[in-house]
mmCIF file of C-alpha atoms in Angstrom:
data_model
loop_
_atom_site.group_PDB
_atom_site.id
_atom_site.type_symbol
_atom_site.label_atom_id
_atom_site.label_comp_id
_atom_site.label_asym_id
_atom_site.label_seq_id
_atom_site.Cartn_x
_atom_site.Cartn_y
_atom_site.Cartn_z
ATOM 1 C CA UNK A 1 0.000 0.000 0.000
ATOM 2 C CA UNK A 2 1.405 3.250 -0.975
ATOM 3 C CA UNK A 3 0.995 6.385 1.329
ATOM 4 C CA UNK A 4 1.342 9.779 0.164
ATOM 5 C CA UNK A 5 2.399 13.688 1.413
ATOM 6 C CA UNK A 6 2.268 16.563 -0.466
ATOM 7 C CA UNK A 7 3.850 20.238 0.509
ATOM 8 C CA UNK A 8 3.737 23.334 -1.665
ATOM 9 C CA UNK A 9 6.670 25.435 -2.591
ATOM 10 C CA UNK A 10 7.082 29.182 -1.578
ATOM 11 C CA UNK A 11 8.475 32.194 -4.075
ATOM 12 C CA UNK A 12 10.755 33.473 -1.729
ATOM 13 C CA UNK A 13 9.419 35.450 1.424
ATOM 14 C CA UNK A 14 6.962 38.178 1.811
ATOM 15 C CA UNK A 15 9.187 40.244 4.130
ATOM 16 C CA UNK A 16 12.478 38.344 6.676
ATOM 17 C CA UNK A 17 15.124 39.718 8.910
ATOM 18 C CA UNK A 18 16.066 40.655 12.632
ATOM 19 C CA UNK A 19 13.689 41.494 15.749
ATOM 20 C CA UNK A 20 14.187 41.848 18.954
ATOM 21 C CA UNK A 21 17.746 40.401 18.070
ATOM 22 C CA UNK A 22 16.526 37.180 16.278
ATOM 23 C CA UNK A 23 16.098 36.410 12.819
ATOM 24 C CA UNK A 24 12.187 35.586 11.384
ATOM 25 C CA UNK A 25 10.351 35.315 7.980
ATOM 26 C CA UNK A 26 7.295 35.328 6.649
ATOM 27 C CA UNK A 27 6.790 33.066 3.613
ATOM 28 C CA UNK A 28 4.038 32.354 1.560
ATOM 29 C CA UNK A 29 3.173 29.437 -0.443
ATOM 30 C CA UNK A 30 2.525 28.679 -4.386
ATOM 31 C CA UNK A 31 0.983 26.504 -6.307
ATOM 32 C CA UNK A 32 3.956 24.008 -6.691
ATOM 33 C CA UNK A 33 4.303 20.949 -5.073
ATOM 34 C CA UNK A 34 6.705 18.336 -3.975
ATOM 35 C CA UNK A 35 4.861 15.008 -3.621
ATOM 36 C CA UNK A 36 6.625 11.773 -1.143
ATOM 37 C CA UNK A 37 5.753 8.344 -1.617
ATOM 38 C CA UNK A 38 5.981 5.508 1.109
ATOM 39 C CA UNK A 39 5.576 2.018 0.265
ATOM 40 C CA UNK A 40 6.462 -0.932 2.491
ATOM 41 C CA UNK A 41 7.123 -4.565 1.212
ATOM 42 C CA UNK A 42 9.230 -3.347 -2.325
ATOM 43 C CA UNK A 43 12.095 -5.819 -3.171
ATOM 44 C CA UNK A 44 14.067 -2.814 -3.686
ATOM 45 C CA UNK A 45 13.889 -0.169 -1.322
ATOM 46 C CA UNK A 46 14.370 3.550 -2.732
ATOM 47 C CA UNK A 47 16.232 5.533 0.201
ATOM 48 C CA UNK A 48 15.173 8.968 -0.932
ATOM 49 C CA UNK A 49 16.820 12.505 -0.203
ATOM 50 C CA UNK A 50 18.927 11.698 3.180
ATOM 51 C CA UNK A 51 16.788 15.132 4.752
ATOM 52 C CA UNK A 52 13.644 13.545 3.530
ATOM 53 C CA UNK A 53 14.829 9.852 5.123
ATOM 54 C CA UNK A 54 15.791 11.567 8.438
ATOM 55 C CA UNK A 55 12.549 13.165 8.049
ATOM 56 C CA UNK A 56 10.894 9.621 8.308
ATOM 57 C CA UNK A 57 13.243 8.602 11.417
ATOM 58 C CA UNK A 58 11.721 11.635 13.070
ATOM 59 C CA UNK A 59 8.442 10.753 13.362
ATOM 60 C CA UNK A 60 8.561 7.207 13.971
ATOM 61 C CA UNK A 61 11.250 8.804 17.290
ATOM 62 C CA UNK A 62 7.951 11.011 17.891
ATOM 63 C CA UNK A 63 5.765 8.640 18.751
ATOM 64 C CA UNK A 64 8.179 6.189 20.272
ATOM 65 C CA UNK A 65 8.625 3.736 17.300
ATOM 66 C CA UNK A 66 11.385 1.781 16.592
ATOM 67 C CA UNK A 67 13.304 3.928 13.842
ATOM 68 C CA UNK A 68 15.098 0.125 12.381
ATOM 69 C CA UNK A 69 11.399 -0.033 10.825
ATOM 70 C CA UNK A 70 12.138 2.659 8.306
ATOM 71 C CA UNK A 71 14.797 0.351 6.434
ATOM 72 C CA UNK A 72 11.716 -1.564 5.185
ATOM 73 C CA UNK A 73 10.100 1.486 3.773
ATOM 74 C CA UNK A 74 10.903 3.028 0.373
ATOM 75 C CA UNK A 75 10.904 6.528 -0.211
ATOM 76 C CA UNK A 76 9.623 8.372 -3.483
ATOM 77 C CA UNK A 77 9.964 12.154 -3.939
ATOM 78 C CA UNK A 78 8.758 13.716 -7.426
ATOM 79 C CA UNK A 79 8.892 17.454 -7.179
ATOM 80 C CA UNK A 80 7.860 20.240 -9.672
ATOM 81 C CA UNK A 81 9.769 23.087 -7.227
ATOM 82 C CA UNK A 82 13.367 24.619 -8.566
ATOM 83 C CA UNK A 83 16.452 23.687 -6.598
ATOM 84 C CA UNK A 84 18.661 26.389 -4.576
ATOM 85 C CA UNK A 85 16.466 29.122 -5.815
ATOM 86 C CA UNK A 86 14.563 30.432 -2.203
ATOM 87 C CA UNK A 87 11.705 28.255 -3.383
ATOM 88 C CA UNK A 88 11.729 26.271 0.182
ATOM 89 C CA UNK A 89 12.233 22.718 -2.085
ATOM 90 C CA UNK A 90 13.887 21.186 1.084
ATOM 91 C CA UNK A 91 11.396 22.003 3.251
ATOM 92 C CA UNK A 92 8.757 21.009 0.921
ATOM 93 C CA UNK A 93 10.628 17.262 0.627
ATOM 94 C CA UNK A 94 10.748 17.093 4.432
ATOM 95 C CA UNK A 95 7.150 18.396 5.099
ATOM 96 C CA UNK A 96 5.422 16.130 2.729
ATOM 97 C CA UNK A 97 7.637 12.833 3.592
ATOM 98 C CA UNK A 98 6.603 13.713 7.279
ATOM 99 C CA UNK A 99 2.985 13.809 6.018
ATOM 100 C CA UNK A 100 3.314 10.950 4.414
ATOM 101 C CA UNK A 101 4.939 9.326 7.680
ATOM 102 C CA UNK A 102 1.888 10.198 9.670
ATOM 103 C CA UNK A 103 -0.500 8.956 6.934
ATOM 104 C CA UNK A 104 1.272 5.785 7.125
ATOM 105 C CA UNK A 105 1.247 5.395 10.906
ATOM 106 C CA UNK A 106 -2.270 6.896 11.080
ATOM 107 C CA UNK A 107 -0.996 9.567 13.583
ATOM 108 C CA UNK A 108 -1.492 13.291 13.191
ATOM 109 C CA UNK A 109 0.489 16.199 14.260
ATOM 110 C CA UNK A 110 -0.123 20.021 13.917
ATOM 111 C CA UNK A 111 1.477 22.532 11.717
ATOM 112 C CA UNK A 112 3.452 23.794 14.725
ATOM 113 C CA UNK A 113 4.741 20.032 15.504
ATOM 114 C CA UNK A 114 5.741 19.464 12.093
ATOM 115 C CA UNK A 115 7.827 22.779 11.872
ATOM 116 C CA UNK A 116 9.664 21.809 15.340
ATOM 117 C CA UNK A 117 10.280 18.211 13.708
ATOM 118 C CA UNK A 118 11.538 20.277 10.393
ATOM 119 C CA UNK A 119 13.933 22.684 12.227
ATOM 120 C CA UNK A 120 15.561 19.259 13.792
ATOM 121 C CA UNK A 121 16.714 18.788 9.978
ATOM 122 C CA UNK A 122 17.572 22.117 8.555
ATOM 123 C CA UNK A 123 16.666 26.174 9.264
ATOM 124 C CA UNK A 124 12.750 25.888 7.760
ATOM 125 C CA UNK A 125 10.011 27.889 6.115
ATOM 126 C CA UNK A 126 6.789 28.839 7.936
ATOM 127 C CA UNK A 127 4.748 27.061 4.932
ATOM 128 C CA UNK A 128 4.541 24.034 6.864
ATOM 129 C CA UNK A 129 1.565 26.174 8.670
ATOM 130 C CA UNK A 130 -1.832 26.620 7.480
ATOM 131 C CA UNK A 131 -1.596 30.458 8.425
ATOM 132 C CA UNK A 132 0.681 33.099 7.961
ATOM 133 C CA UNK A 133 3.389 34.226 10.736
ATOM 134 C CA UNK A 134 5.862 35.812 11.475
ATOM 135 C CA UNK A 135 8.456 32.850 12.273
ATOM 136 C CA UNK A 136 11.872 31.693 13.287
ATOM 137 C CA UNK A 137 13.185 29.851 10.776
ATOM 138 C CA UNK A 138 16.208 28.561 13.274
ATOM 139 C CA UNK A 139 13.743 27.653 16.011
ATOM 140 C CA UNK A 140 10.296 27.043 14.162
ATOM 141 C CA UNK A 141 8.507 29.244 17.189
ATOM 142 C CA UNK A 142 6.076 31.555 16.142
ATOM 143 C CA UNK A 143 6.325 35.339 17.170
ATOM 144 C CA UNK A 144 2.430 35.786 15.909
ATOM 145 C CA UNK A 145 0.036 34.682 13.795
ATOM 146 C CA UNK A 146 -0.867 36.911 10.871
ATOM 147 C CA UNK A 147 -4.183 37.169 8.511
ATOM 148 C CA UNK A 148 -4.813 35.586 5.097
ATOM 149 C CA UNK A 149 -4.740 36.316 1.476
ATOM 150 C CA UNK A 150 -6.963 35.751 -0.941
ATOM 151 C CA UNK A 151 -7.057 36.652 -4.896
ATOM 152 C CA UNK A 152 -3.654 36.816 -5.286
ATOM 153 C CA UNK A 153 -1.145 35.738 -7.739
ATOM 154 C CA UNK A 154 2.762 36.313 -8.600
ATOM 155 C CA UNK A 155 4.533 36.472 -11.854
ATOM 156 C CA UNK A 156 7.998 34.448 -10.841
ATOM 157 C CA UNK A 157 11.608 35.197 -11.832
ATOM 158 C CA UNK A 158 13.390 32.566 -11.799
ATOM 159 C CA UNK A 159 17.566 33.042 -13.204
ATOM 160 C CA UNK A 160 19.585 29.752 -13.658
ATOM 161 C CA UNK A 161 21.788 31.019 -10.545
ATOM 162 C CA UNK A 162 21.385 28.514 -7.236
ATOM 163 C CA UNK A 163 21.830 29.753 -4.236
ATOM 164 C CA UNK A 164 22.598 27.986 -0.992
ATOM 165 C CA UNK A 165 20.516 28.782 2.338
ATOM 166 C CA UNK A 166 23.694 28.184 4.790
ATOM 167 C CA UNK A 167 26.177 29.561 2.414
ATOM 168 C CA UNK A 168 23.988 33.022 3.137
ATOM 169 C CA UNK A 169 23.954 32.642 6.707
ATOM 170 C CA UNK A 170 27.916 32.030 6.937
ATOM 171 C CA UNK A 171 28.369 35.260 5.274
ATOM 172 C CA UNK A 172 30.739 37.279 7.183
ATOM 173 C CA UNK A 173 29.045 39.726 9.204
ATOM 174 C CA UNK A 174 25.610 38.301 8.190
ATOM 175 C CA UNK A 175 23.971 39.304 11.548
ATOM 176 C CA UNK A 176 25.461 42.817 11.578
ATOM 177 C CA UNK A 177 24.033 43.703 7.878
ATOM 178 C CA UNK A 178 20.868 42.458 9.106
ATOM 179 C CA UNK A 179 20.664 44.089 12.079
ATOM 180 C CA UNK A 180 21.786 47.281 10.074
ATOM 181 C CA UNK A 181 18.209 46.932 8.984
ATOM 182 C CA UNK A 182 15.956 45.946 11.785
ATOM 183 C CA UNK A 183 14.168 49.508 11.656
ATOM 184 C CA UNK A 184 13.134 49.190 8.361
ATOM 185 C CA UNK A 185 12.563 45.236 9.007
ATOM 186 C CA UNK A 186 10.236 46.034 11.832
ATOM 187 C CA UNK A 187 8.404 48.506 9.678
ATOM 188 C CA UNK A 188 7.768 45.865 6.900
ATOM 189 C CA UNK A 189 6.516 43.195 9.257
ATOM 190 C CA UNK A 190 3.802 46.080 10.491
ATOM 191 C CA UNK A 191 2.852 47.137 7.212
ATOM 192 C CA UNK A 192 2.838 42.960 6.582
ATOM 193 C CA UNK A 193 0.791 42.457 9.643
ATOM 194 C CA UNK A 194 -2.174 45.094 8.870
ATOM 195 C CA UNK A 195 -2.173 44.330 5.090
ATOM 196 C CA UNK A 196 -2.555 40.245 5.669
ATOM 197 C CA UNK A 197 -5.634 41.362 8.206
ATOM 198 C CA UNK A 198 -6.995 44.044 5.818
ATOM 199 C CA UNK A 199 -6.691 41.643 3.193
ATOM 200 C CA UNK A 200 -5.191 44.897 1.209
ATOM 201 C CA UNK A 201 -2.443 43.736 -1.510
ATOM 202 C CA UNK A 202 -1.067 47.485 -1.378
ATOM 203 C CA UNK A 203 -0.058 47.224 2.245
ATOM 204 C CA UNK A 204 1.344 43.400 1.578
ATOM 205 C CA UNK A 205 3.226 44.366 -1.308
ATOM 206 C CA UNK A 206 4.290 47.799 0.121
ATOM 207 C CA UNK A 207 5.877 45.447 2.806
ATOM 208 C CA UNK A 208 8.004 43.110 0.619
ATOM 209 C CA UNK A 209 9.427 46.132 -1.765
ATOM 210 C CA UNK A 210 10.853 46.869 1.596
ATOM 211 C CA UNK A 211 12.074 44.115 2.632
ATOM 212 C CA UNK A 212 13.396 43.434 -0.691
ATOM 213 C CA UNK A 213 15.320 46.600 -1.046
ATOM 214 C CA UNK A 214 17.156 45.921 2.668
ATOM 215 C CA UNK A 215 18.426 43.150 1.874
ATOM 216 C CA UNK A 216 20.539 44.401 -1.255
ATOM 217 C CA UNK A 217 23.089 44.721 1.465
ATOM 218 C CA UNK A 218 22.820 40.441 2.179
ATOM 219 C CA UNK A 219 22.495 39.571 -1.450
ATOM 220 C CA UNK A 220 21.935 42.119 -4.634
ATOM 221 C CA UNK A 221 19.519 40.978 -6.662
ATOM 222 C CA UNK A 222 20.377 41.958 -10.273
ATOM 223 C CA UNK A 223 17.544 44.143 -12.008
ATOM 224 C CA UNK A 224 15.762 44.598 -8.852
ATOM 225 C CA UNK A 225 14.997 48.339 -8.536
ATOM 226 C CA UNK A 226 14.181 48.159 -12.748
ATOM 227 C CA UNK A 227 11.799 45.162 -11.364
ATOM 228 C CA UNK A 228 9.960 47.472 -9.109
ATOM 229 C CA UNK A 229 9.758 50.087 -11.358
ATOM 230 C CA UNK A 230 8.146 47.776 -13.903
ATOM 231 C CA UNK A 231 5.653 46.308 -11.075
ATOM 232 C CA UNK A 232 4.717 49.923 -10.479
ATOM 233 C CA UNK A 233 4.266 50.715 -13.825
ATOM 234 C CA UNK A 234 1.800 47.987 -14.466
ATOM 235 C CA UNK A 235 -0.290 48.489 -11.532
ATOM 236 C CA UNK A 236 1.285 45.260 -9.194
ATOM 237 C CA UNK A 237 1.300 45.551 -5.459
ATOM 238 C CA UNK A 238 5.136 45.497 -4.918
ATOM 239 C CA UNK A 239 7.947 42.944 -5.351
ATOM 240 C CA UNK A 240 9.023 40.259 -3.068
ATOM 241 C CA UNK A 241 12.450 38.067 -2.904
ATOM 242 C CA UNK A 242 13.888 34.994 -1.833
ATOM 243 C CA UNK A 243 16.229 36.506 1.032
ATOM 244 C CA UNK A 244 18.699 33.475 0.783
ATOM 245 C CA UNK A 245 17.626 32.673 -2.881
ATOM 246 C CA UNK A 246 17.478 34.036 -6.452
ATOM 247 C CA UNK A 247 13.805 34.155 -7.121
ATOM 248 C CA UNK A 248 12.135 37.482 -7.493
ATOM 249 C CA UNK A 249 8.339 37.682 -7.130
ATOM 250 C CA UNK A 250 5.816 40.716 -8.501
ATOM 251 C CA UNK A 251 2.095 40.457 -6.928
ATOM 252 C CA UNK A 252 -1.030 40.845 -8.245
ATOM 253 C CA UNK A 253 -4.107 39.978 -8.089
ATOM 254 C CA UNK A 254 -5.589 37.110 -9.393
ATOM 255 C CA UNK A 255 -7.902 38.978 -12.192
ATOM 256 C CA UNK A 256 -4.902 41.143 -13.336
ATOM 257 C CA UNK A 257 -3.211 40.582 -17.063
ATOM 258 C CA UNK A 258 -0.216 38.528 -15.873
ATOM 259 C CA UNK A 259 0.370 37.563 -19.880
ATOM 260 C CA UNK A 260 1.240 41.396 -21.048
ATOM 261 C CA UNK A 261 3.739 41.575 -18.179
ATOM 262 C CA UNK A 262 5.829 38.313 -18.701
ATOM 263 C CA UNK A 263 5.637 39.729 -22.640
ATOM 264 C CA UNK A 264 7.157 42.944 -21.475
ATOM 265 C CA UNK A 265 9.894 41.406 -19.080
ATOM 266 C CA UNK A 266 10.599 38.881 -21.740
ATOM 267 C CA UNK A 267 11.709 41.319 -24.073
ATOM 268 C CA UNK A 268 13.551 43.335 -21.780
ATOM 269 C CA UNK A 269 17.440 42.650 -21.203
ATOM 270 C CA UNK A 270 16.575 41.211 -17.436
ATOM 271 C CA UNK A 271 15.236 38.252 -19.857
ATOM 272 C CA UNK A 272 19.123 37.053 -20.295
ATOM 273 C CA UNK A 273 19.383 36.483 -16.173
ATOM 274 C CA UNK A 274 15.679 35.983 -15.213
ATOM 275 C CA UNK A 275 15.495 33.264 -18.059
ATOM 276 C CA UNK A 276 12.032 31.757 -16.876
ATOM 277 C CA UNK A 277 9.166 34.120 -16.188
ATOM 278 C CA UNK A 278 5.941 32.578 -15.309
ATOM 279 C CA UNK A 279 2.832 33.015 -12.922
ATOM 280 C CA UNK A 280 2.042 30.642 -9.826
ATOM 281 C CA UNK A 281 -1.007 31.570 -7.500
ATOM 282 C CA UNK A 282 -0.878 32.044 -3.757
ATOM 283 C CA UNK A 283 -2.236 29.549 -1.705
ATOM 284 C CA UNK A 284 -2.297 28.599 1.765
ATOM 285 C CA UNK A 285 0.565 26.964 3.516
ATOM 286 C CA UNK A 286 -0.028 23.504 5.105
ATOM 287 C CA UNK A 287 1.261 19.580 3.972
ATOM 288 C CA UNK A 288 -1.273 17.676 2.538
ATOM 289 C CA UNK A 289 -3.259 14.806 1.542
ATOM 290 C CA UNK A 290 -3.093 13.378 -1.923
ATOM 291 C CA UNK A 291 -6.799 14.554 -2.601
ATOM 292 C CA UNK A 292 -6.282 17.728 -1.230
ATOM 293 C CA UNK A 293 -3.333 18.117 -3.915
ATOM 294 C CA UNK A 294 -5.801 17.174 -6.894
ATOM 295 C CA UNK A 295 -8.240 19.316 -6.135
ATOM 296 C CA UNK A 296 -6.362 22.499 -6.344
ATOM 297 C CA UNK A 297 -4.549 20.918 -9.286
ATOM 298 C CA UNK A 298 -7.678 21.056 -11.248
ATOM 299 C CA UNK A 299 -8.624 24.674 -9.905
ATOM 300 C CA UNK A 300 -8.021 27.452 -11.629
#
């Protein structure tokens, strides 16, 4: 019998950096997925990513099981999210194999117990909740809770540079550059925190063309004041990154002509970096359940 998890992706982060002297993020979650398989009893036995195995172990040590069991059980993961962009593909790999775990062992944790499990592995993304927080991506706690969005969409920019998440954080004087921003941090997660209750795209995106902008002093994002300008032009809410990736994102809403944009940025120079362009809606975070997945596969 096969068991299945499923975890979306993220384009980067809405808005990330230092308060009160620790590091959080806010991410938010696409419609991209990374989907694990379990099967028991296979005459060959597929070991899967080593994060995604250890992933497995984790549970099974949650609820007291012996972790020898997991030799037995082979591991599928088929992903449609981009490697070493800021697209949270390891975190999607460990939250749906840890899905799948519980699925398997008919157990069930929350979104909170899944992040603390994650954060055993590897510094995590707050998609693994089905709300949006403010988060510690070091410590999975959660500062607060935020509101939702609805109607939304982004138009992706995605360059064939990779980027590695603890190549970032070993930068010397990370913490200092980032603390060099914490006022305008702070502002960003307030303007992030009344636009996610408002449901108001302006504040949101307001928010992450901060955020953004700070963190040219981390990692400079080629194009990305040109971006903004171009987002502003067309009527978009603002322009989010990956903070300790190469993505960029530009927001809209869901009824806005995403097609004339990724015609105008295609023809522009930024083309020759950002080589894919292409639109992904926002969803809410969570892992899920296979039929959960097909569902919003056949939504549009």
């Amino acid at each position: 019998m096969k068991f299945y998890g499923v975890c979306p992706a993220s384009c980067g982060e809405f808005v990330q950096g230092f308060l009160d002297n620790e590091e959080y993020l806010s991410s938010y979650a696409i419609n991209l997925f990374s989907v694990a398989t379990l099967e028991e009893g296979k005459e060959i036995i597929q070991k899967g990513p080593k994060k995604s195995r250890r992933a497995m172990e984790l549970v099974f040590e949650k609820f007291g099981l012996p972790v020898d069991e997991t030799k037995n059980i082979s591991l599928n993961i088929k992903s449609q999210i981009p490697v070493g962009k800021g697209m949270a593909s390891s975190t999607a790999d460990i939250g749906a194999t840890i899905k799948a775990t519980l699925s398997m062992l008919n157990k069930t944790l929350t979104g909170e117990e899944i992040s603390k499990l994650a954060v055993k592995i590897e510094a995590t993304d707050s998609l693994l909740l089905n709300q949006h927080s403010i988060f510690n991506p070091l410590t999975a706690d959660i500062k607060k809770y935020l509101g939702g969005i609805n109607d939304a969409k982004v138009v992706i920019l995605e360059p064939s540079d990779i980027l590695d998440t603890k190549s970032i954080r070993m930068t010397p004087n990370y913490k200092m550059y980032k603390m060099q921003n914490k006022e305008i941090i702070k502002k960003s997660f307030e303007l992030l925190d009344e636009g996610l209750a408002k449901n108001d795209l302006n504040l949101i995106g307001k928010a992450c063309t901060y955020s953004g902008l700070a963190n040219e002093n981390i990692h400079k994002k080629p194009f990305l004041e040109k971006i903004i300008d171009i987002s502003d032009k067309y009527g978009c809410y603002g322009v989010n990154i990956a903070h300790s990736g190469t993505v960029i994102g530009i927001l809209m809403h869901r009824e806005m002509d995403d097609i004339r944009l990724i015609e105008y940025l295609r023809e522009d120079e930024m083309s020759k970096y950002y080589k894919k362009i292409y639109t992904s809606d926002i969803i809410d975070g969570k892992v899920r359940e296979e039929e959960e997945w097909n569902i919003l596969k056949t939504q549009k």
